[in-house]
Amino acid sequence: MSLSGGKAYGQLNGSYTINQSAAASSTNYTTFQSFFNALASSGVSGSVNVTVLNGPYTEQVVANAIPGASASNKITINGGGQILQFTSSTLTAQHTLRFNGADYVTINNLYIKAMGTTYSWGVHFMNASEYNTLDGCTVEITNNTSTTAANNIGINMCNSTSSNTTLGNAAKYITVKNCTIKGTGATRGPVVGIQVSAQSQNVDGFVTLEKNIIQDFYQYGIYIYYNSKVDVLNNDISRPTRTNTTTTYGISMYYYCYRNNIMGNKIHNLFTSMTTATSTTYGIYCYYNYSGASNSVVASNAVYNIEHNGAVYFIYAYYPFGIQFAHNTVSSDLTTTNTSVLYGMYVYSGTTSMTGTSFVNNIISLTRPSGSRYAYYYYASIPLMNNNSYFVNGAGSSNYMATGLSVYNDFASWQSGTGNDANGSYTNPKFANILTGDLTPTTIQLDGQGRTGTGILKDINGNNFSTTDPDQGAFVTDVNANVTRLALAGTSNCQMQVEQVKVWVKNNSPYAQSGFNMSYRVNGGGEVVEPFTGTLNPGDSAQFTFAQKLTYNNAGAYTFESRIKGKPYV
């Protein structure tokens, strides 16, 4: 037994409280720090569950190594929405809560405030802290207006007490999910929402950032620095009230980042309260992932409604070796004017071949009035670039399909000049609701037109992509229109009989449909594909007659199927 602060500690095991309104006892601690001191000095012999009551708690907390903590002896703190807050004024102690070698700690639903005006880190992980989780917590930078990244971070995983970019074994197997990281006003908030810095180059961190809301940061929503094996999944990144800014990054994956998954994230409305700002913005930024061993995936993300008057690189990739870009949606379709340049996808690798890189099943729509709009900037050769859909058709100066090594004014010249996107299209996606971020295409031309075999199974909302006719972009498209009736005999009494193929097609969707293809096949063979001319309004049906007739080569029964291309066969 050891004695500390008037309280005896044995190995912890079972249920406890942190309650400053009750006396300290064998099962109650009056501060967070006294609880973590007990864990560090006495250790645990089983699972420990803690309920926090009667906040707020104003203290700076350090969680040191916990003897006995393991996968079967976990420590769970149930915050109950109580507040833990601290005002730091020290460069080397900027945190409210620091994991300093503590393992197997889960904190649920705790409101963490970093209240310093110059130095403020909400949560800091360092000294090989492993297997820790923040779930459903709020991390608030309350008063800090500093624009120095190292002094103003929501959650910082870095093995330094004063930096956000020092390499070292700070943390592994960290999960941050269902949390909100935010500021409190127009200029008060984190410079970096979440920072993940590596132990060293090409060392896996096994960090998961999932379903978090990151708001009103100054520069970086999520900043991955040299780290590998980081999963950034289904986060929502925006700045509804921020009024000052600099060069902005929604998600930044900087330098030698391998095996990372950037999937299902929404990056949007970064300038709602500063629409006249002219700073440069990067939605998803991949910088110098220079190795065929990268094997990272950037998929099912949406970058949209970037409202300001500065240059926008919606997806930026500099030497993106081995990165798969698939099923992303880029939308710059607001009606307000941006006088600067817009790039849907910007790729640079000089003369070096980008082994393993692919750009497949993405949608880029740029119609916002602006200086110039480029669906694609390329100074690189991507080994696989296909089944993407583009629409660049805004009022103002110039619309271009691509620039870089050569300028392509339209999609047809892009296809013929580069050999890329043989199965791609130039199509207006007619998104369901641009302002609310529902970027589901409502045109059947993009229904089921993606390439199979990407390995991307889910869209941005968790819906399954079809394994046979996947959709393009980040949102599963399911336009309710298809063939309803076949009009042919389907049998032959003589060899080489010829029959005209007629089908009925109906549009049950609330959107007018045009420009799509019809198809049929016989006995599971090759498709006959022909264009539907005209417009099929909501609720309307039409008969379609294929120009290519069906020839029965032999007498007998035949299986005949037809569909709108991309829809299931009927």
CSV table of N, CA and C in Angstrom, one decimal, residues 447-544:
chain,number,residue,atom,x,y,z
A,447,ASP,N,-25.4,6.8,-63.4
A,447,ASP,CA,-25.9,5.7,-62.6
A,447,ASP,C,-25.2,4.4,-63.1
A,448,GLY,N,-24.3,3.8,-62.2
A,448,GLY,CA,-23.7,2.5,-62.6
A,448,GLY,C,-22.6,2.6,-63.6
A,449,GLN,N,-22.0,3.8,-63.8
A,449,GLN,CA,-21.0,3.9,-64.9
A,449,GLN,C,-19.6,3.8,-64.4
A,450,GLY,N,-19.3,3.4,-63.2
A,450,GLY,CA,-18.0,3.3,-62.7
A,450,GLY,C,-17.3,2.0,-63.1
A,451,ARG,N,-16.0,2.0,-62.8
A,451,ARG,CA,-15.1,0.8,-63.1
A,451,ARG,C,-15.2,-0.1,-61.9
A,452,THR,N,-15.2,-1.4,-62.1
A,452,THR,CA,-15.2,-2.4,-61.1
A,452,THR,C,-13.8,-2.7,-60.6
A,453,GLY,N,-13.7,-3.3,-59.5
A,453,GLY,CA,-12.4,-3.8,-59.0
A,453,GLY,C,-11.5,-2.8,-58.3
A,454,THR,N,-12.1,-1.7,-57.8
A,454,THR,CA,-11.3,-0.7,-57.1
A,454,THR,C,-11.1,-1.1,-55.6
A,455,GLY,N,-11.9,-2.0,-55.1
A,455,GLY,CA,-11.8,-2.4,-53.7
A,455,GLY,C,-12.5,-1.4,-52.8
A,456,ILE,N,-13.1,-0.4,-53.3
A,456,ILE,CA,-13.9,0.6,-52.5
A,456,ILE,C,-15.3,0.1,-52.4
A,457,LEU,N,-15.7,-0.2,-51.2
A,457,LEU,CA,-17.0,-0.9,-51.0
A,457,LEU,C,-18.1,0.0,-50.6
A,458,LYS,N,-17.8,1.1,-49.9
A,458,LYS,CA,-18.8,2.0,-49.3
A,458,LYS,C,-18.7,3.4,-49.8
A,459,ASP,N,-19.8,4.1,-49.9
A,459,ASP,CA,-19.8,5.5,-50.3
A,459,ASP,C,-19.7,6.4,-49.0
A,460,ILE,N,-19.8,7.6,-49.2
A,460,ILE,CA,-19.5,8.6,-48.1
A,460,ILE,C,-20.5,8.4,-47.0
A,461,ASN,N,-21.7,7.9,-47.3
A,461,ASN,CA,-22.8,7.7,-46.3
A,461,ASN,C,-22.9,6.3,-45.8
A,462,GLY,N,-21.9,5.4,-46.1
A,462,GLY,CA,-21.9,4.1,-45.7
A,462,GLY,C,-22.8,3.1,-46.5
A,463,ASN,N,-23.3,3.6,-47.7
A,463,ASN,CA,-24.0,2.7,-48.6
A,463,ASN,C,-23.1,1.9,-49.4
A,464,ASN,N,-23.5,0.7,-49.8
A,464,ASN,CA,-22.7,-0.2,-50.6
A,464,ASN,C,-22.7,0.2,-52.0
A,465,PHE,N,-21.5,0.3,-52.6
A,465,PHE,CA,-21.4,0.4,-54.1
A,465,PHE,C,-21.7,-1.0,-54.7
A,466,SER,N,-22.3,-1.0,-55.8
A,466,SER,CA,-22.5,-2.2,-56.6
A,466,SER,C,-21.2,-2.8,-57.0
A,467,THR,N,-21.1,-4.1,-56.9
A,467,THR,CA,-19.9,-4.8,-57.3
A,467,THR,C,-19.8,-5.0,-58.8
A,468,THR,N,-21.0,-4.9,-59.5
A,468,THR,CA,-21.0,-5.1,-60.9
A,468,THR,C,-21.2,-3.8,-61.7
A,469,ASP,N,-21.9,-2.9,-61.2
A,469,ASP,CA,-22.1,-1.6,-61.8
A,469,ASP,C,-21.9,-0.4,-60.8
A,470,PRO,N,-20.7,-0.2,-60.3
A,470,PRO,CA,-20.5,0.8,-59.3
A,470,PRO,C,-20.7,2.2,-59.9
A,471,ASP,N,-21.1,3.1,-59.0
A,471,ASP,CA,-21.3,4.5,-59.4
A,471,ASP,C,-20.0,5.2,-59.3
A,472,GLN,N,-20.0,6.4,-60.0
A,472,GLN,CA,-18.9,7.3,-59.9
A,472,GLN,C,-19.1,8.2,-58.7
A,473,GLY,N,-18.1,8.8,-58.2
A,473,GLY,CA,-18.2,9.8,-57.1
A,473,GLY,C,-18.4,9.2,-55.8
A,474,ALA,N,-18.6,10.1,-54.8
A,474,ALA,CA,-18.6,9.6,-53.4
A,474,ALA,C,-20.0,9.2,-52.9
A,475,PHE,N,-21.1,9.4,-53.7
A,475,PHE,CA,-22.4,9.1,-53.3
A,475,PHE,C,-23.0,8.1,-54.2
A,476,VAL,N,-23.6,7.0,-53.6
A,476,VAL,CA,-24.3,6.0,-54.4
A,476,VAL,C,-25.4,6.7,-55.1
A,477,THR,N,-25.6,6.4,-56.4
A,477,THR,CA,-26.6,7.0,-57.3
A,477,THR,C,-27.6,5.9,-57.6
A,478,ASP,N,-28.9,6.1,-57.3
A,478,ASP,CA,-29.9,5.1,-57.7
A,478,ASP,C,-31.1,5.9,-58.2
A,479,VAL,N,-31.0,6.2,-59.5
A,479,VAL,CA,-32.1,6.9,-60.2
A,479,VAL,C,-33.2,5.9,-60.6
A,480,ASN,N,-34.4,6.1,-60.1
A,480,ASN,CA,-35.5,5.2,-60.3
A,480,ASN,C,-36.1,5.3,-61.7
A,481,ALA,N,-35.4,4.7,-62.6
A,481,ALA,CA,-35.9,4.6,-64.0
A,481,ALA,C,-35.2,3.4,-64.7
A,482,ASN,N,-36.0,2.7,-65.5
A,482,ASN,CA,-35.5,1.5,-66.2
A,482,ASN,C,-36.5,1.0,-67.1
A,483,VAL,N,-36.1,-0.1,-67.8
A,483,VAL,CA,-37.0,-0.8,-68.7
A,483,VAL,C,-38.1,-1.5,-67.9
A,484,THR,N,-39.3,-1.4,-68.3
A,484,THR,CA,-40.5,-2.0,-67.6
A,484,THR,C,-41.1,-3.1,-68.4
A,485,ARG,N,-40.9,-3.2,-69.7
A,485,ARG,CA,-41.6,-4.2,-70.5
A,485,ARG,C,-40.8,-4.5,-71.8
A,486,LEU,N,-40.7,-5.7,-72.1
A,486,LEU,CA,-40.1,-6.1,-73.4
A,486,LEU,C,-41.2,-6.4,-74.4
A,487,ALA,N,-40.9,-6.1,-75.6
A,487,ALA,CA,-41.9,-6.3,-76.7
A,487,ALA,C,-41.3,-7.1,-77.9
A,488,LEU,N,-41.1,-8.4,-77.6
A,488,LEU,CA,-40.6,-9.3,-78.7
A,488,LEU,C,-40.9,-10.7,-78.3
A,489,ALA,N,-41.0,-11.6,-79.2
A,489,ALA,CA,-41.5,-12.9,-79.0
A,489,ALA,C,-40.5,-13.7,-78.1
A,490,GLY,N,-39.2,-13.7,-78.4
A,490,GLY,CA,-38.2,-14.4,-77.6
A,490,GLY,C,-38.1,-15.9,-78.0
A,491,THR,N,-38.8,-16.3,-79.1
A,491,THR,CA,-38.7,-17.7,-79.6
A,491,THR,C,-38.5,-17.6,-81.1
A,492,SER,N,-37.9,-18.7,-81.6
A,492,SER,CA,-37.7,-18.7,-83.1
A,492,SER,C,-38.1,-20.1,-83.6
A,493,ASN,N,-38.8,-20.1,-84.7
A,493,ASN,CA,-39.2,-21.4,-85.3
A,493,ASN,C,-38.3,-21.7,-86.6
A,494,CYS,N,-37.5,-20.8,-86.9
A,494,CYS,CA,-36.6,-21.1,-88.0
A,494,CYS,C,-35.3,-20.4,-87.9
A,495,GLN,N,-34.3,-20.9,-88.5
A,495,GLN,CA,-33.0,-20.4,-88.4
A,495,GLN,C,-32.8,-19.1,-89.1
A,496,MET,N,-32.0,-18.2,-88.6
A,496,MET,CA,-31.7,-16.8,-89.1
A,496,MET,C,-33.0,-15.9,-89.2
A,497,GLN,N,-34.0,-16.2,-88.3
A,497,GLN,CA,-35.1,-15.3,-88.2
A,497,GLN,C,-34.6,-14.0,-87.6
A,498,VAL,N,-35.1,-12.8,-88.1
A,498,VAL,CA,-34.8,-11.5,-87.7
A,498,VAL,C,-36.0,-10.8,-87.0
A,499,GLU,N,-35.8,-10.2,-85.9
A,499,GLU,CA,-36.9,-9.6,-85.1
A,499,GLU,C,-36.4,-8.2,-84.6
A,500,GLN,N,-37.3,-7.2,-84.7
A,500,GLN,CA,-37.1,-5.9,-84.2
A,500,GLN,C,-37.2,-5.9,-82.7
A,501,VAL,N,-36.3,-5.2,-82.0
A,501,VAL,CA,-36.3,-5.2,-80.6
A,501,VAL,C,-36.9,-3.9,-80.1
A,502,LYS,N,-38.0,-4.0,-79.3
A,502,LYS,CA,-38.7,-2.9,-78.7
A,502,LYS,C,-38.8,-3.1,-77.2
A,503,VAL,N,-38.6,-2.0,-76.5
A,503,VAL,CA,-38.8,-2.1,-75.0
A,503,VAL,C,-39.5,-0.8,-74.5
A,504,TRP,N,-40.2,-0.9,-73.4
A,504,TRP,CA,-40.8,0.2,-72.7
A,504,TRP,C,-39.9,0.6,-71.6
A,505,VAL,N,-39.7,1.9,-71.4
A,505,VAL,CA,-38.9,2.4,-70.4
A,505,VAL,C,-39.7,3.5,-69.6
A,506,LYS,N,-39.5,3.5,-68.3
A,506,LYS,CA,-40.3,4.5,-67.5
A,506,LYS,C,-39.3,5.2,-66.5
A,507,ASN,N,-39.6,6.5,-66.3
A,507,ASN,CA,-38.9,7.3,-65.4
A,507,ASN,C,-39.7,7.6,-64.1
A,508,ASN,N,-39.4,6.8,-63.1
A,508,ASN,CA,-40.1,7.0,-61.8
A,508,ASN,C,-39.4,8.0,-60.8
A,509,SER,N,-38.3,8.6,-61.3
A,509,SER,CA,-37.6,9.5,-60.4
A,509,SER,C,-38.3,10.9,-60.5
A,510,PRO,N,-37.9,11.8,-59.6
A,510,PRO,CA,-38.5,13.2,-59.6
A,510,PRO,C,-37.7,14.1,-60.6
A,511,TYR,N,-36.8,13.6,-61.3
A,511,TYR,CA,-35.9,14.4,-62.2
A,511,TYR,C,-36.1,14.0,-63.7
A,512,ALA,N,-36.1,14.9,-64.5
A,512,ALA,CA,-36.1,14.6,-66.0
A,512,ALA,C,-34.8,14.0,-66.3
A,513,GLN,N,-34.9,13.0,-67.3
A,513,GLN,CA,-33.7,12.2,-67.6
A,513,GLN,C,-33.5,12.3,-69.2
A,514,SER,N,-32.3,12.5,-69.6
A,514,SER,CA,-31.9,12.5,-71.0
A,514,SER,C,-30.5,12.1,-71.2
A,515,GLY,N,-30.1,11.9,-72.4
A,515,GLY,CA,-28.7,11.6,-72.7
A,515,GLY,C,-28.2,10.3,-72.3
A,516,PHE,N,-29.1,9.3,-71.9
A,516,PHE,CA,-28.6,8.0,-71.4
A,516,PHE,C,-28.6,7.0,-72.5
A,517,ASN,N,-28.1,5.8,-72.2
A,517,ASN,CA,-28.0,4.8,-73.2
A,517,ASN,C,-28.9,3.6,-72.8
A,518,MET,N,-29.4,3.0,-73.8
A,518,MET,CA,-30.2,1.8,-73.7
A,518,MET,C,-29.4,0.6,-74.2
A,519,SER,N,-29.7,-0.6,-73.6
A,519,SER,CA,-28.9,-1.8,-74.0
A,519,SER,C,-29.8,-3.0,-74.0
A,520,TYR,N,-29.4,-4.0,-74.7
A,520,TYR,CA,-30.0,-5.4,-74.6
A,520,TYR,C,-28.9,-6.4,-74.9
A,521,ARG,N,-29.2,-7.6,-74.4
A,521,ARG,CA,-28.3,-8.8,-74.7
A,521,ARG,C,-29.2,-10.0,-74.8
A,522,VAL,N,-28.6,-11.0,-75.4
A,522,VAL,CA,-29.3,-12.3,-75.6
A,522,VAL,C,-28.5,-13.4,-75.1
A,523,ASN,N,-29.1,-14.2,-74.3
A,523,ASN,CA,-28.4,-15.4,-73.7
A,523,ASN,C,-27.1,-15.0,-72.9
A,524,GLY,N,-27.2,-13.8,-72.3
A,524,GLY,CA,-26.0,-13.4,-71.5
A,524,GLY,C,-24.8,-13.0,-72.3
A,525,GLY,N,-25.0,-12.7,-73.6
A,525,GLY,CA,-23.9,-12.4,-74.5
A,525,GLY,C,-23.6,-10.9,-74.4
A,526,GLY,N,-22.9,-10.4,-75.4
A,526,GLY,CA,-22.4,-9.0,-75.4
A,526,GLY,C,-23.6,-8.1,-75.6
A,527,GLU,N,-23.4,-6.9,-75.0
A,527,GLU,CA,-24.4,-5.9,-75.0
A,527,GLU,C,-24.5,-5.1,-76.3
A,528,VAL,N,-25.7,-4.8,-76.8
A,528,VAL,CA,-26.0,-3.9,-77.8
A,528,VAL,C,-26.4,-2.6,-77.1
A,529,VAL,N,-25.6,-1.5,-77.4
A,529,VAL,CA,-25.8,-0.2,-76.7
A,529,VAL,C,-26.1,0.8,-77.7
A,530,GLU,N,-27.3,1.6,-77.4
A,530,GLU,CA,-27.7,2.6,-78.3
A,530,GLU,C,-28.2,3.8,-77.5
A,531,PRO,N,-28.1,5.0,-78.0
A,531,PRO,CA,-28.5,6.2,-77.2
A,531,PRO,C,-30.0,6.4,-77.3
A,532,PHE,N,-30.5,6.9,-76.1
A,532,PHE,CA,-31.9,7.3,-76.0
A,532,PHE,C,-31.9,8.8,-76.4
A,533,THR,N,-32.7,9.2,-77.4
A,533,THR,CA,-32.8,10.6,-77.8
A,533,THR,C,-34.1,11.2,-77.2
A,534,GLY,N,-34.0,12.4,-76.8
A,534,GLY,CA,-35.1,13.1,-76.2
A,534,GLY,C,-35.0,13.1,-74.7
A,535,THR,N,-36.1,13.5,-74.1
A,535,THR,CA,-36.2,13.7,-72.6
A,535,THR,C,-37.3,12.9,-72.1
A,536,LEU,N,-37.1,12.2,-71.0
A,536,LEU,CA,-38.1,11.4,-70.3
A,536,LEU,C,-38.4,12.1,-69.0
A,537,ASN,N,-39.5,12.8,-68.9
A,537,ASN,CA,-39.9,13.6,-67.8
A,537,ASN,C,-40.4,12.7,-66.6
A,538,PRO,N,-40.4,13.2,-65.4
A,538,PRO,CA,-40.8,12.4,-64.3
A,538,PRO,C,-42.2,11.8,-64.5
A,539,GLY,N,-42.3,10.5,-64.2
A,539,GLY,CA,-43.5,9.8,-64.4
A,539,GLY,C,-43.8,9.3,-65.8
A,540,ASP,N,-43.1,9.7,-66.8
A,540,ASP,CA,-43.4,9.4,-68.2
A,540,ASP,C,-42.8,8.0,-68.6
A,541,SER,N,-43.4,7.4,-69.6
A,541,SER,CA,-42.9,6.2,-70.2
A,541,SER,C,-42.7,6.4,-71.7
A,542,ALA,N,-41.9,5.6,-72.3
A,542,ALA,CA,-41.7,5.8,-73.7
A,542,ALA,C,-41.3,4.4,-74.3
A,543,GLN,N,-41.6,4.2,-75.5
A,543,GLN,CA,-41.2,3.0,-76.2
A,543,GLN,C,-39.9,3.3,-76.9
A,544,PHE,N,-38.9,2.4,-76.8
A,544,PHE,CA,-37.6,2.5,-77.5
A,544,PHE,C,-37.4,1.4,-78.4
